XYZ file of C-alpha atoms in Angstrom:
542
model
C -35.993 50.229 157.227
C -34.072 51.730 154.727
C -31.139 49.912 153.159
C -28.201 51.860 151.840
C -27.420 51.012 148.311
C -23.771 50.122 147.669
C -21.886 52.794 145.953
C -20.568 51.942 142.440
C -18.698 55.132 142.003
C -15.350 53.293 141.956
C -16.553 51.216 139.026
C -17.355 54.179 136.928
C -14.614 54.939 134.353
C -14.171 58.176 132.575
C -12.632 57.094 129.283
C -10.708 60.311 128.461
C -9.149 60.532 131.915
C -8.157 56.824 131.844
C -6.219 57.311 128.589
C -4.437 60.290 130.073
C -3.410 58.282 133.147
C -2.110 55.412 131.017
C 0.039 57.825 128.975
C 1.454 59.297 132.163
C 2.237 55.839 133.485
C 4.031 54.942 130.237
C 6.031 58.168 130.367
C 6.906 57.416 133.984
C 8.103 53.922 133.039
C 10.133 55.327 130.188
C 11.546 58.020 132.439
C 12.504 55.408 135.015
C 14.180 53.358 132.285
C 16.121 56.388 131.074
C 17.144 57.218 134.629
C 18.217 53.603 135.154
C 20.295 53.623 131.985
C 21.804 56.985 132.810
C 22.590 55.665 136.282
C 24.237 52.608 134.699
C 26.211 54.833 132.345
C 27.364 56.960 135.283
C 28.315 53.844 137.232
C 30.382 52.533 134.348
C 32.069 55.897 133.860
C 32.798 56.144 137.597
C 34.169 52.597 137.578
C 36.440 53.518 134.670
C 37.692 56.560 136.543
C 38.207 54.602 139.726
C 40.559 51.986 138.325
C 43.182 51.588 135.647
C 42.652 47.823 135.510
C 41.058 47.442 132.087
C 39.892 43.867 132.680
C 37.767 44.958 135.654
C 36.263 47.877 133.704
C 35.205 45.757 130.748
C 33.872 42.911 132.883
C 31.767 45.351 134.904
C 30.433 46.800 131.648
C 29.185 43.493 130.227
C 27.657 42.465 133.558
C 25.742 45.759 133.911
C 24.541 45.723 130.297
C 23.374 42.109 130.667
C 21.227 43.061 133.664
C 19.986 46.455 132.461
C 18.977 45.417 128.944
C 17.780 41.964 130.033
C 19.634 40.063 127.289
C 20.771 36.427 127.179
C 24.437 37.399 127.099
C 26.656 40.431 126.668
C 30.168 40.165 125.233
C 33.095 42.397 124.371
C 35.186 41.300 121.411
C 38.765 42.479 120.850
C 41.349 41.597 118.176
C 43.932 38.883 118.854
C 47.512 38.803 117.513
C 46.185 37.987 114.028
C 43.576 40.819 114.152
C 40.688 38.328 114.459
C 37.838 39.394 116.795
C 37.682 37.064 119.794
C 35.435 37.152 122.889
C 37.540 38.586 125.701
C 34.742 39.309 128.185
C 31.394 37.564 128.724
C 28.745 38.571 131.286
C 28.838 36.514 134.480
C 25.138 35.648 134.272
C 25.592 33.913 130.905
C 24.756 30.208 130.846
C 27.864 28.082 130.045
C 29.958 31.252 130.108
C 33.324 29.437 129.942
C 32.455 27.830 126.603
C 31.779 31.229 125.079
C 35.015 32.904 126.221
C 37.633 32.978 123.473
C 35.299 32.138 120.567
C 35.552 33.952 117.242
C 32.499 35.601 115.692
C 31.699 35.338 111.980
C 29.364 38.347 112.308
C 32.472 40.472 112.907
C 34.314 38.957 109.942
C 31.381 39.364 107.595
C 30.614 42.969 108.632
C 34.218 44.078 109.225
C 34.048 47.026 106.829
C 30.768 48.284 108.231
C 31.912 48.010 111.839
C 35.288 49.610 111.131
C 33.396 52.629 109.766
C 31.514 53.008 113.073
C 28.167 51.556 111.960
C 26.308 49.098 114.247
C 25.156 45.677 113.048
C 21.500 45.005 113.973
C 19.568 41.741 113.499
C 16.117 41.631 115.256
C 15.882 37.995 114.243
C 17.910 35.386 112.360
C 16.043 34.644 109.138
C 16.708 31.988 106.476
C 17.549 34.653 103.860
C 20.771 35.639 105.724
C 24.158 34.490 104.393
C 24.873 30.866 105.224
C 27.972 31.753 107.270
C 25.895 33.994 109.566
C 23.104 31.431 109.935
C 25.656 28.803 110.960
C 27.318 31.205 113.399
C 23.930 31.987 114.963
C 23.080 28.292 115.247
C 26.457 27.506 116.894
C 25.849 30.162 119.553
C 22.044 29.709 119.679
C 21.433 33.332 118.746
C 17.918 34.476 117.820
C 18.699 38.228 117.739
C 21.987 40.149 117.833
C 23.226 43.726 118.188
C 26.890 44.657 117.612
C 28.161 48.153 118.367
C 31.793 48.852 117.331
C 34.473 50.188 119.643
C 36.249 53.062 117.892
C 38.813 55.529 119.135
C 40.052 58.260 116.825
C 38.777 56.260 113.813
C 40.718 53.206 114.982
C 38.606 50.020 115.119
C 39.566 48.232 118.361
C 36.653 45.837 119.035
C 32.929 45.687 119.664
C 30.139 45.099 122.187
C 27.748 42.252 121.306
C 24.242 41.688 122.790
C 22.670 38.265 122.176
C 19.064 37.263 122.616
C 18.878 33.463 122.614
C 15.248 32.722 123.614
C 13.363 34.812 121.050
C 13.663 37.553 118.467
C 14.065 41.128 119.705
C 13.523 44.550 118.291
C 16.567 46.721 118.966
C 15.156 50.220 119.136
C 17.079 53.396 118.561
C 17.275 54.088 122.259
C 18.907 50.691 122.901
C 21.454 51.243 120.132
C 22.300 54.783 121.259
C 22.666 53.653 124.862
C 25.039 50.789 123.959
C 26.914 53.166 121.655
C 27.437 55.601 124.531
C 28.765 52.729 126.667
C 31.000 51.638 123.758
C 32.474 55.131 123.398
C 33.515 55.135 127.055
C 34.876 51.606 126.761
C 36.953 52.626 123.729
C 38.390 55.544 125.700
C 39.165 53.204 128.604
C 40.895 50.718 126.284
C 42.939 53.511 124.708
C 43.899 54.916 128.103
C 44.854 51.436 129.322
C 47.030 50.933 126.242
C 48.697 54.289 126.844
C 49.218 53.398 130.488
C 50.705 50.011 129.567
C 52.981 51.697 127.040
C 54.069 54.278 129.607
C 54.716 51.530 132.159
C 56.784 49.631 129.597
C 58.750 52.743 128.681
C 59.233 53.499 132.378
C 60.570 49.975 133.006
C 62.874 50.274 130.005
C 64.084 53.654 131.229
C 64.702 52.252 134.684
C 66.614 49.353 133.154
C 68.683 51.757 131.038
C 69.350 53.971 134.058
C 70.370 50.952 136.105
C 72.633 49.738 133.292
C 74.172 53.203 133.059
C 74.654 53.307 136.812
C 76.354 49.914 136.783
C 78.450 50.930 133.775
C 79.527 54.133 135.509
C 80.354 52.187 138.669
C 82.479 49.750 136.684
C 84.086 52.662 134.836
C 84.991 54.457 138.044
C 86.211 51.239 139.669
C 88.387 50.449 136.646
C 89.884 53.928 136.576
C 90.163 54.510 140.311
C 93.659 53.092 140.679
C 94.740 53.298 137.025
C 97.403 55.812 135.939
C 94.864 57.295 133.548
C 93.376 60.798 133.450
C 90.100 61.141 131.514
C 88.661 64.539 130.634
C 86.458 66.531 128.248
C 87.055 69.963 126.726
C 84.739 72.248 124.760
C 85.316 74.070 121.460
C 87.498 76.661 123.182
C 89.482 73.803 124.779
C 88.228 74.694 128.250
C 88.086 71.746 130.640
C 84.473 70.736 131.302
C 84.964 67.401 133.082
C 87.968 65.700 134.641
C 88.253 62.272 136.270
C 91.344 60.927 138.032
C 93.118 64.241 138.153
C 96.876 64.063 138.609
C 96.363 65.026 142.259
C 93.373 65.168 144.593
C 91.561 68.455 145.028
C 92.682 69.939 141.708
C 89.523 69.386 139.672
C 87.889 72.659 140.740
C 91.018 74.586 139.798
C 91.114 72.948 136.334
C 87.486 73.229 135.230
C 86.789 76.182 132.947
C 90.463 76.756 132.136
C 92.627 75.990 129.103
C 96.057 74.394 128.894
C 97.651 77.803 128.306
C 96.453 78.818 131.778
C 97.734 75.668 133.459
C 100.995 74.725 131.718
C 104.244 76.254 130.543
C 103.838 78.085 127.186
C 105.839 75.607 125.086
C 104.128 72.550 126.563
C 100.686 74.149 126.293
C 101.252 75.140 122.651
C 102.155 71.595 121.557
C 99.312 70.031 123.552
C 96.681 72.475 122.258
C 97.958 72.022 118.710
C 97.200 68.282 118.883
C 93.714 68.899 120.279
C 92.948 71.652 117.756
C 93.791 69.290 114.865
C 91.240 66.795 116.191
C 88.595 69.529 116.489
C 89.264 70.685 112.926
C 89.511 67.278 111.236
C 87.082 65.249 113.335
C 89.655 62.422 113.336
C 91.132 61.087 116.567
C 94.865 61.183 117.309
C 97.314 59.446 119.602
C 100.672 60.900 120.625
C 103.190 61.043 123.437
C 103.582 64.322 125.321
C 105.822 65.476 128.148
C 104.480 67.850 130.809
C 105.953 69.463 133.868
C 103.694 68.536 136.803
C 104.572 69.886 140.249
C 108.088 70.581 139.079
C 108.664 67.037 137.732
C 108.877 65.923 134.130
C 106.064 63.459 133.361
C 105.330 61.575 130.140
C 101.831 60.721 128.933
C 100.384 58.535 126.198
C 97.602 60.879 125.016
C 94.528 59.766 123.048
C 92.239 62.538 121.724
C 88.847 61.820 120.098
C 86.135 64.224 118.897
C 83.169 64.571 121.257
C 79.961 64.567 119.196
C 76.377 65.507 120.013
C 73.398 63.224 119.441
C 73.103 64.536 115.864
C 76.793 64.086 115.114
C 78.062 67.662 115.478
C 81.479 68.080 117.117
C 81.002 69.897 120.397
C 84.431 69.321 121.910
C 86.966 66.595 122.572
C 87.303 63.693 124.967
C 90.783 62.634 126.022
C 92.558 59.888 127.927
C 96.107 60.454 129.159
C 98.042 57.494 130.565
C 101.081 58.236 132.715
C 103.991 56.346 131.121
C 106.764 58.113 132.996
C 107.958 54.920 134.662
C 107.856 53.029 131.379
C 109.675 55.873 129.657
C 112.370 55.786 132.336
C 112.788 52.019 131.880
C 112.896 52.409 128.073
C 115.622 55.018 128.363
C 117.619 52.721 130.623
C 117.136 49.838 128.178
C 118.288 52.021 125.286
C 121.421 52.981 127.183
C 122.034 49.348 128.074
C 121.455 48.278 124.476
C 123.837 50.894 123.179
C 126.443 49.704 125.646
C 125.941 46.097 124.547
C 126.163 47.072 120.892
C 129.456 48.843 121.563
C 130.626 45.778 123.472
C 129.639 43.409 120.668
C 131.281 45.613 118.091
C 134.448 45.565 120.166
C 134.218 41.788 120.413
C 133.808 41.465 116.632
C 136.723 43.844 116.182
C 138.924 41.728 118.411
C 137.802 38.490 116.759
C 138.641 40.018 113.385
C 142.072 41.071 114.673
C 142.710 37.624 116.114
C 141.728 35.954 112.851
C 143.957 38.326 110.939
C 146.763 37.474 113.357
C 146.273 33.769 112.650
C 146.211 34.532 108.918
C 149.439 36.499 109.239
C 151.089 33.667 111.164
C 150.094 31.257 108.407
C 151.520 33.684 105.851
C 154.829 33.853 107.744
C 154.926 30.089 108.086
C 154.232 29.607 104.393
C 157.320 31.588 103.481
C 159.423 28.691 104.789
C 157.577 26.088 102.688
C 158.995 25.034 99.313
C 156.490 22.289 98.489
C 153.818 23.861 96.177
C 151.025 21.553 97.350
C 151.641 22.273 101.043
C 151.956 25.978 100.227
C 148.579 25.822 98.456
C 147.007 24.240 101.556
C 148.387 27.018 103.747
C 147.072 29.606 101.317
C 143.617 27.987 101.189
C 143.318 27.918 104.964
C 144.570 31.476 105.155
C 141.768 32.569 102.795
C 139.172 30.664 104.805
C 140.239 32.516 107.917
C 140.186 35.769 105.956
C 136.607 35.094 104.812
C 135.523 34.773 108.448
C 137.516 37.835 109.490
C 135.714 39.895 106.847
C 132.382 38.888 108.390
C 133.436 40.200 111.791
C 134.833 43.320 110.184
C 131.484 43.948 108.524
C 129.704 43.492 111.867
C 132.103 45.913 113.499
C 131.199 48.625 110.996
C 127.371 48.304 110.919
C 124.868 49.987 113.268
C 122.682 46.884 113.731
C 124.453 43.708 114.732
C 121.592 41.338 113.929
C 121.947 41.661 110.133
C 124.914 41.825 107.741
C 124.850 43.636 104.395
C 126.071 40.729 102.286
C 126.683 42.758 99.122
C 129.508 44.727 100.755
C 130.961 41.506 102.111
C 131.012 39.815 98.673
C 132.744 42.789 97.100
C 135.498 42.753 99.735
C 135.907 38.970 99.612
C 136.169 38.737 95.806
C 138.682 41.610 95.717
C 140.901 39.835 98.268
C 140.721 36.489 96.468
C 141.491 37.975 93.048
C 144.505 39.736 94.485
C 145.640 36.463 96.033
C 145.240 33.996 93.154
C 145.404 35.914 89.902
C 148.612 36.858 88.133
C 146.767 39.526 86.189
C 143.843 40.774 88.389
C 142.594 43.080 85.655
C 141.827 40.045 83.478
C 139.058 38.829 85.823
C 135.646 40.477 85.695
C 133.214 39.866 88.563
C 129.493 40.455 88.051
C 127.249 40.700 91.095
C 123.464 40.363 91.088
C 122.383 40.440 94.721
C 118.936 41.456 96.024
C 119.413 44.642 98.020
C 117.014 43.587 100.760
C 118.935 40.407 101.587
C 120.699 40.565 104.952
C 122.053 37.520 106.779
C 122.542 36.831 110.457
C 126.020 35.930 111.724
C 125.723 32.142 111.416
C 124.265 32.215 107.892
C 126.761 34.848 106.798
C 129.767 32.753 107.958
C 128.434 29.634 106.186
C 127.749 31.507 102.952
C 131.080 33.330 103.224
C 133.028 30.070 103.465
C 131.034 28.604 100.560
C 131.792 31.651 98.405
C 135.440 31.491 99.421
C 135.744 27.887 98.207
C 133.827 28.395 94.960
C 135.548 31.673 93.980
C 138.957 30.289 94.952
C 138.246 27.209 92.825
C 137.403 29.365 89.806
C 140.504 31.481 90.222
C 142.853 28.532 90.853
C 141.577 25.990 88.356
C 139.731 27.911 85.630
C 140.930 31.508 85.286
C 144.481 31.555 86.668
C 146.425 31.081 83.405
C 143.622 31.185 80.822
C 143.496 34.881 80.113
C 140.391 36.988 80.646
C 137.382 35.393 82.304
C 134.128 36.171 84.074
C 132.825 35.173 87.501
C 129.224 35.873 88.380
C 127.582 35.698 91.754
C 123.793 35.857 92.239
C 121.759 35.811 95.437
C 117.975 35.987 95.188
C 115.129 35.694 97.641
C 112.146 33.693 96.367
C 109.991 30.683 97.135
C 111.180 27.418 95.626
C 109.539 24.482 97.334
C 110.647 24.822 100.980
C 113.643 27.100 100.222
C 113.689 30.885 100.181
C 117.285 31.877 99.219
C 119.092 30.957 95.997
C 122.901 31.427 95.714
C 124.565 30.945 92.303
C 128.318 31.074 91.575
C 129.522 30.549 87.998
C 132.521 31.150 85.736
C 133.060 31.125 82.019
C 135.774 28.450 82.037
C 135.240 24.754 82.743
C 136.621 23.515 86.059
C 138.833 20.477 86.312
C 136.767 17.355 86.637
C 138.670 15.999 89.633
C 137.798 19.088 91.723
C 134.107 18.672 90.978
C 134.225 14.929 91.725
C 133.376 14.663 95.409
C 135.020 11.214 95.580
C 138.415 12.628 94.650
C 140.920 12.926 97.555
C 141.901 16.351 96.234
C 138.435 17.891 96.705
C 138.605 19.120 100.303
C 137.114 22.431 99.125
C 134.080 20.740 97.559
C 133.656 18.484 100.586
C 133.638 21.596 102.748
C 131.010 23.161 100.464
C 128.784 20.064 100.783
C 129.122 20.145 104.582
C 128.277 23.847 104.778
C 125.239 23.449 102.474
C 123.992 20.624 104.678
C 124.315 22.839 107.754
C 122.151 25.401 105.949
C 119.570 22.662 105.221
C 120.145 23.428 101.566
C 120.639 21.632 98.259
C 123.602 21.879 95.834
C 123.404 21.509 92.037
C 126.515 21.557 89.775
C 126.487 22.302 86.050
C 129.795 21.391 84.281
C 129.382 22.599 80.686
C 129.674 24.860 78.801
C 130.339 26.861 81.990
C 130.824 25.777 85.560
C 127.800 26.814 87.672
C 127.099 26.028 91.333
C 123.474 26.569 92.443
C 122.576 26.393 96.151
C 119.025 26.681 97.474
C 118.433 27.005 101.219
């Protein structure tokens, strides 16, 4: 019985062939790894193309790298507001992931210059000869080996991808570094594209806000002008109408656009209107004027404002105008002017009649005085006659002026002093009157009558008591406008001869004239000062 011997052929090893098989197996493993990494790279690129949400892209990247490279954790660092690199994304499979998010990395600070130049930072293991700051950073994060690949886009350093090995040291081969660098390049492009997209979205929102604001502004503008008597329009360099809003009548805009005023208006009206607009074009300075135009056979008046229309760089490219219809206001103004003129004529007639009536009273007193033999009573009649005359002169002055609200007091003083000198002086040529009155001083009716009566009393006093029989003498009258305490007008009357003491004494029964002066000054809210020597001077401030 024969027994088959077991075959040992499967135990026989051909050494050269075995080495060849092992090499092929290693190449196959390496090829599979390359295919896996290329597949991962393609997946990341496809994910980037499939979404514009940057957070999703970067989170997918760290999760895939964590799994493919079999590391303890994968992180993406990006700068915060202070340009410090902070962990923005951490792989989901990382132990205690939440505690790592947001941390700052001293490896980035220490190697900032190197990373910003595009060079990776590679530490196969953390050794005691490293800088103390890096050793501490590694201990805090339990790092045994680290690889940092920078994120750069167009030489701009915008972050980095970090791979941590926490259980043991690790050799980061060239293939690992190149693979992570390829991922980093795509991430940098994605970050840049996301920033551009965010910027575009922001600009789009701002543009939409501006457009909405412009729309609302235009709506408000049109609403405000819809029922206003205001025509707004633009014209180019040749003064052709390019835009018109609120035309004087509906349906006329199309017939106006592209034409000039010379084609739309009467020659004389067009010439004046275009002259105003041409001056604005030439000078670049706006103007405002009133113009009259014949519209549909009716005379209309407009308050016209013309401003230069400038381009975005400041060049004048035409004019913009606003014309407000003031025809109704103009009509009312004309009526008011006519009414005012009529009232002025009426008031002048009234003043004329008042003057005549006062002169009549003065004449009656003069006739009555002819029958009086008593000198004292005759003097009283004469004094009252002069007081009435002083008031009549005021009304005569008002009758002769164009504006009734103010009286030229210089003319009044000249007429009053002439009358009084003729009345009281035996030799009128012996009295010299000097006037120093501010030309701009004009009084209203009430003030003029008070001052006129005061001057009448003071000049009459000088002529009766100081200069009547004493030969040649001087009277001076000054009226000045200036600030003295609370007063603004100063009136001074003086003469070169001393006045009798009893006239100046307000307690004397013979001083009716001075009592009247005191009463009139009080009504003016003024103050009276009297200087007795060497000349008699009355100073009134009111």
